[in-house]
PDB file of N, CA and C in Angstrom:
ATOM      1  N   MET A  25     -18.858 -39.832 -17.956  1.00 59.00           N
ATOM      2  CA  MET A  25     -17.952 -39.372 -17.108  1.00 59.00           C
ATOM      3  C   MET A  25     -17.619 -40.351 -16.735  1.00 59.00           C
ATOM      4  N   LYS A  26     -16.495 -40.129 -16.321  1.00 82.00           N
ATOM      5  CA  LYS A  26     -15.000 -41.506 -15.801  1.00 82.00           C
ATOM      6  C   LYS A  26     -15.452 -41.838 -14.769  1.00 82.00           C
ATOM      7  N   GLN A  27     -14.984 -42.840 -13.905  1.00 87.00           N
ATOM      8  CA  GLN A  27     -15.678 -43.333 -12.910  1.00 87.00           C
ATOM      9  C   GLN A  27     -14.326 -43.300 -11.886  1.00 87.00           C
ATOM     10  N   LEU A  28     -14.106 -43.005 -11.069  1.00 85.00           N
ATOM     11  CA  LEU A  28     -12.939 -42.830  -9.866  1.00 85.00           C
ATOM     12  C   LEU A  28     -12.876 -43.953  -9.530  1.00 85.00           C
ATOM     13  N   PRO A  29     -11.812 -44.521  -9.068  1.00 87.00           N
ATOM     14  CA  PRO A  29     -11.622 -45.048  -8.706  1.00 87.00           C
ATOM     15  C   PRO A  29     -11.676 -45.939  -7.249  1.00 87.00           C
ATOM     16  N   ASN A  30     -12.124 -46.842  -6.651  1.00 90.00           N
ATOM     17  CA  ASN A  30     -11.935 -48.057  -5.990  1.00 90.00           C
ATOM     18  C   ASN A  30     -11.564 -46.551  -4.423  1.00 90.00           C
ATOM     19  N   GLY A  31     -12.611 -46.621  -3.614  1.00 90.00           N
ATOM     20  CA  GLY A  31     -12.252 -45.532  -2.063  1.00 90.00           C
ATOM     21  C   GLY A  31     -12.509 -44.703  -2.145  1.00 90.00           C
ATOM     22  N   PHE A  32     -12.788 -43.819  -3.364  1.00 87.00           N
ATOM     23  CA  PHE A  32     -13.306 -42.200  -3.921  1.00 87.00           C
ATOM     24  C   PHE A  32     -14.388 -42.408  -4.397  1.00 87.00           C
ATOM     25  N   GLY A  33     -15.329 -40.481  -3.061  1.00 85.00           N
ATOM     26  CA  GLY A  33     -16.657 -40.470  -3.547  1.00 85.00           C
ATOM     27  C   GLY A  33     -16.665 -39.339  -3.515  1.00 85.00           C
ATOM     28  N   LEU A  34     -18.167 -38.936  -4.194  1.00 83.00           N
ATOM     29  CA  LEU A  34     -18.072 -37.093  -4.644  1.00 83.00           C
ATOM     30  C   LEU A  34     -19.127 -37.279  -2.743  1.00 83.00           C
ATOM     31  N   GLU A  35     -19.300 -36.674  -2.194  1.00 84.00           N
ATOM     32  CA  GLU A  35     -21.081 -35.417  -1.307  1.00 84.00           C
ATOM     33  C   GLU A  35     -20.669 -34.565  -1.886  1.00 84.00           C
ATOM     34  N   TRP A  36     -21.984 -34.095  -1.156  1.00 80.00           N
ATOM     35  CA  TRP A  36     -21.943 -33.171  -0.364  1.00 80.00           C
ATOM     36  C   TRP A  36     -21.231 -32.224   0.891  1.00 80.00           C
ATOM     37  N   THR A  37     -20.329 -31.099   0.790  1.00 84.00           N
ATOM     38  CA  THR A  37     -19.909 -30.985   2.391  1.00 84.00           C
ATOM     39  C   THR A  37     -19.130 -30.023   2.054  1.00 84.00           C
ATOM     40  N   ALA A  38     -19.689 -29.083   4.362  1.00 85.00           N
ATOM     41  CA  ALA A  38     -19.424 -27.789   4.419  1.00 85.00           C
ATOM     42  C   ALA A  38     -20.478 -27.338   4.099  1.00 85.00           C
ATOM     43  N   MET A  39     -20.368 -25.379   3.317  1.00 89.00           N
ATOM     44  CA  MET A  39     -21.133 -24.825   3.172  1.00 89.00           C
ATOM     45  C   MET A  39     -22.187 -25.146   2.116  1.00 89.00           C
ATOM     46  N   SER A  40     -21.406 -25.948   0.446  1.00 86.00           N
ATOM     47  CA  SER A  40     -22.627 -27.050   0.418  1.00 86.00           C
ATOM     48  C   SER A  40     -23.434 -27.343   0.371  1.00 86.00           C
ATOM     49  N   TYR A  41     -22.680 -28.029   1.216  1.00 86.00           N
ATOM     50  CA  TYR A  41     -24.450 -29.470   2.076  1.00 86.00           C
ATOM     51  C   TYR A  41     -24.789 -28.184   3.041  1.00 86.00           C
ATOM     52  N   GLN A  42     -25.169 -27.173   3.766  1.00 86.00           N
ATOM     53  CA  GLN A  42     -25.972 -25.921   4.185  1.00 86.00           C
ATOM     54  C   GLN A  42     -26.854 -26.036   2.662  1.00 86.00           C
ATOM     55  N   GLU A  43     -26.184 -25.129   2.339  1.00 87.00           N
ATOM     56  CA  GLU A  43     -27.086 -24.674   1.162  1.00 87.00           C
ATOM     57  C   GLU A  43     -27.689 -25.810   0.456  1.00 87.00           C
ATOM     58  N   ARG A  44     -27.348 -26.403   0.229  1.00 84.00           N
ATOM     59  CA  ARG A  44     -28.750 -27.874  -0.154  1.00 84.00           C
ATOM     60  C   ARG A  44     -29.857 -27.845   0.820  1.00 84.00           C
ATOM     61  N   LEU A  45     -29.812 -28.339   1.190  1.00 82.00           N
ATOM     62  CA  LEU A  45     -30.593 -28.404   2.438  1.00 82.00           C
ATOM     63  C   LEU A  45     -31.834 -27.169   3.008  1.00 82.00           C
ATOM     64  N   SER A  46     -31.185 -25.673   3.355  1.00 83.00           N
ATOM     65  CA  SER A  46     -31.297 -24.768   3.313  1.00 83.00           C
ATOM     66  C   SER A  46     -32.717 -24.181   1.743  1.00 83.00           C
ATOM     67  N   GLY A  47     -32.365 -25.192   0.973  1.00 83.00           N
ATOM     68  CA  GLY A  47     -33.016 -24.573  -0.249  1.00 83.00           C
ATOM     69  C   GLY A  47     -34.426 -25.662  -0.470  1.00 83.00           C
ATOM     70  N   ALA A  48     -33.756 -26.547   0.306  1.00 82.00           N
ATOM     71  CA  ALA A  48     -35.799 -27.257  -0.290  1.00 82.00           C
ATOM     72  C   ALA A  48     -36.102 -27.389   1.000  1.00 82.00           C
ATOM     73  N   GLN A  49     -35.380 -26.439   1.740  1.00 88.00           N
ATOM     74  CA  GLN A  49     -36.734 -25.942   3.242  1.00 88.00           C
ATOM     75  C   GLN A  49     -37.640 -24.223   2.381  1.00 88.00           C
ATOM     76  N   ALA A  50     -36.554 -24.154   2.147  1.00 86.00           N
ATOM     77  CA  ALA A  50     -37.470 -22.073   0.711  1.00 86.00           C
ATOM     78  C   ALA A  50     -38.893 -22.157   1.057  1.00 86.00           C
ATOM     79  N   PRO A  51     -39.330 -22.971   0.365  1.00 90.00           N
ATOM     80  CA  PRO A  51     -40.775 -23.106  -0.217  1.00 90.00           C
ATOM     81  C   PRO A  51     -42.017 -22.789   1.587  1.00 90.00           C
ATOM     82  N   ALA A  52     -41.519 -23.737   1.849  1.00 92.00           N
ATOM     83  CA  ALA A  52     -42.543 -23.990   2.352  1.00 92.00           C
ATOM     84  C   ALA A  52     -42.543 -23.047   3.793  1.00 92.00           C
ATOM     85  N   LEU A  53     -40.724 -22.355   4.412  1.00 93.00           N
ATOM     86  CA  LEU A  53     -41.039 -21.275   4.958  1.00 93.00           C
ATOM     87  C   LEU A  53     -41.408 -19.845   4.374  1.00 93.00           C
ATOM     88  N   TYR A  54     -41.744 -20.338   3.317  1.00 95.00           N
ATOM     89  CA  TYR A  54     -42.997 -19.322   1.940  1.00 95.00           C
ATOM     90  C   TYR A  54     -43.397 -19.147   2.898  1.00 95.00           C
ATOM     91  N   ALA A  55     -44.550 -20.383   2.256  1.00 97.00           N
ATOM     92  CA  ALA A  55     -45.729 -20.344   2.742  1.00 97.00           C
ATOM     93  C   ALA A  55     -45.888 -20.445   4.115  1.00 97.00           C
ATOM     94  N   ILE A  56     -44.983 -20.691   4.952  1.00 98.00           N
ATOM     95  CA  ILE A  56     -46.118 -20.254   6.744  1.00 98.00           C
ATOM     96  C   ILE A  56     -45.489 -19.190   6.405  1.00 98.00           C
ATOM     97  N   SER A  57     -44.823 -17.866   6.448  1.00 98.00           N
ATOM     98  CA  SER A  57     -44.385 -16.768   6.173  1.00 98.00           C
ATOM     99  C   SER A  57     -46.538 -16.245   5.890  1.00 98.00           C
ATOM    100  N   LEU A  58     -46.213 -16.413   5.152  1.00 97.00           N
ATOM    101  CA  LEU A  58     -47.507 -16.297   4.394  1.00 97.00           C
ATOM    102  C   LEU A  58     -49.283 -16.362   5.603  1.00 97.00           C
ATOM    103  N   LEU A  59     -49.400 -18.120   5.602  1.00 97.00           N
ATOM    104  CA  LEU A  59     -49.598 -17.754   6.861  1.00 97.00           C
ATOM    105  C   LEU A  59     -49.667 -16.938   7.838  1.00 97.00           C
ATOM    106  N   VAL A  60     -49.647 -16.529   8.377  1.00 98.00           N
ATOM    107  CA  VAL A  60     -48.879 -16.434   9.662  1.00 98.00           C
ATOM    108  C   VAL A  60     -48.727 -14.669   9.289  1.00 98.00           C
ATOM    109  N   VAL A  61     -49.003 -13.820   8.599  1.00 97.00           N
ATOM    110  CA  VAL A  61     -48.702 -12.717   8.002  1.00 97.00           C
ATOM    111  C   VAL A  61     -50.361 -13.167   7.472  1.00 97.00           C
ATOM    112  N   PHE A  62     -51.663 -13.750   7.065  1.00 96.00           N
ATOM    113  CA  PHE A  62     -52.813 -13.776   6.596  1.00 96.00           C
ATOM    114  C   PHE A  62     -53.953 -13.069   8.082  1.00 96.00           C
ATOM    115  N   LEU A  63     -53.303 -14.529   9.105  1.00 97.00           N
ATOM    116  CA  LEU A  63     -53.791 -14.869  10.065  1.00 97.00           C
ATOM    117  C   LEU A  63     -53.905 -13.344  10.878  1.00 97.00           C
ATOM    118  N   CYS A  64     -52.828 -12.887  11.210  1.00 97.00           N
ATOM    119  CA  CYS A  64     -52.372 -11.667  11.989  1.00 97.00           C
ATOM    120  C   CYS A  64     -53.370 -11.060  11.513  1.00 97.00           C
ATOM    121  N   LEU A  65     -53.068 -11.077  10.097  1.00 96.00           N
ATOM    122  CA  LEU A  65     -54.065  -9.272   9.653  1.00 96.00           C
ATOM    123  C   LEU A  65     -55.581  -9.825   9.435  1.00 96.00           C
ATOM    124  N   ALA A  66     -56.225 -11.191   9.610  1.00 96.00           N
ATOM    125  CA  ALA A  66     -57.065 -12.051  10.106  1.00 96.00           C
ATOM    126  C   ALA A  66     -57.804 -11.186  11.863  1.00 96.00           C
ATOM    127  N   ALA A  67     -56.568 -11.638  12.372  1.00 96.00           N
ATOM    128  CA  ALA A  67     -57.298 -11.384  14.050  1.00 96.00           C
ATOM    129  C   ALA A  67     -56.856  -8.635  13.218  1.00 96.00           C
ATOM    130  N   LEU A  68     -56.231  -9.650  12.789  1.00 96.00           N
ATOM    131  CA  LEU A  68     -56.253  -6.820  12.993  1.00 96.00           C
ATOM    132  C   LEU A  68     -57.910  -6.803  13.419  1.00 96.00           C
ATOM    133  N   TYR A  69     -58.206  -6.995  11.655  1.00 94.00           N
ATOM    134  CA  TYR A  69     -59.669  -6.818  10.819  1.00 94.00           C
ATOM    135  C   TYR A  69     -60.736  -7.333  11.908  1.00 94.00           C
ATOM    136  N   GLU A  70     -60.598  -8.280  12.664  1.00 95.00           N
ATOM    137  CA  GLU A  70     -61.427  -9.271  12.167  1.00 95.00           C
ATOM    138  C   GLU A  70     -62.508  -9.562  11.890  1.00 95.00           C
ATOM    139  N   SER A  71     -62.122 -10.086  10.297  1.00 95.00           N
ATOM    140  CA  SER A  71     -63.380 -10.742   9.226  1.00 95.00           C
ATOM    141  C   SER A  71     -61.946 -11.800   8.906  1.00 95.00           C
ATOM    142  N   TRP A  72     -61.830 -12.515   8.275  1.00 94.00           N
ATOM    143  CA  TRP A  72     -61.464 -13.499   7.354  1.00 94.00           C
ATOM    144  C   TRP A  72     -61.837 -12.957   5.714  1.00 94.00           C
ATOM    145  N   SER A  73     -62.409 -11.805   6.185  1.00 93.00           N
ATOM    146  CA  SER A  73     -61.947 -12.218   4.479  1.00 93.00           C
ATOM    147  C   SER A  73     -61.221 -10.728   3.481  1.00 93.00           C
ATOM    148  N   VAL A  74     -61.463  -9.781   4.983  1.00 92.00           N
ATOM    149  CA  VAL A  74     -60.519  -8.534   4.126  1.00 92.00           C
ATOM    150  C   VAL A  74     -59.598  -8.610   4.099  1.00 92.00           C
ATOM    151  N   PRO A  75     -58.313  -9.798   5.629  1.00 88.00           N
ATOM    152  CA  PRO A  75     -56.693  -9.282   4.014  1.00 88.00           C
ATOM    153  C   PRO A  75     -56.777 -10.106   3.009  1.00 88.00           C
ATOM    154  N   PHE A  76     -57.797 -10.325   3.122  1.00 88.00           N
ATOM    155  CA  PHE A  76     -57.605 -10.360   0.519  1.00 88.00           C
ATOM    156  C   PHE A  76     -58.147  -9.585   0.256  1.00 88.00           C
ATOM    157  N   SER A  77     -58.269  -8.168   0.300  1.00 84.00           N
ATOM    158  CA  SER A  77     -59.238  -6.944   0.158  1.00 84.00           C
ATOM    159  C   SER A  77     -57.194  -6.072  -0.224  1.00 84.00           C
TER     160      SER A  77
END
């Protein structure tokens, strides 16, 4: 790859930057959503083991 002249640079901007940030947060959000669903089912069935079945 060629070097850019002095004073020039590359960086993520606008939508690309936002997509990169939100993509990094997706696994944590999936984990939290699974935990919330499990807790709701455990409260509904009043049992910790029933939501797994």
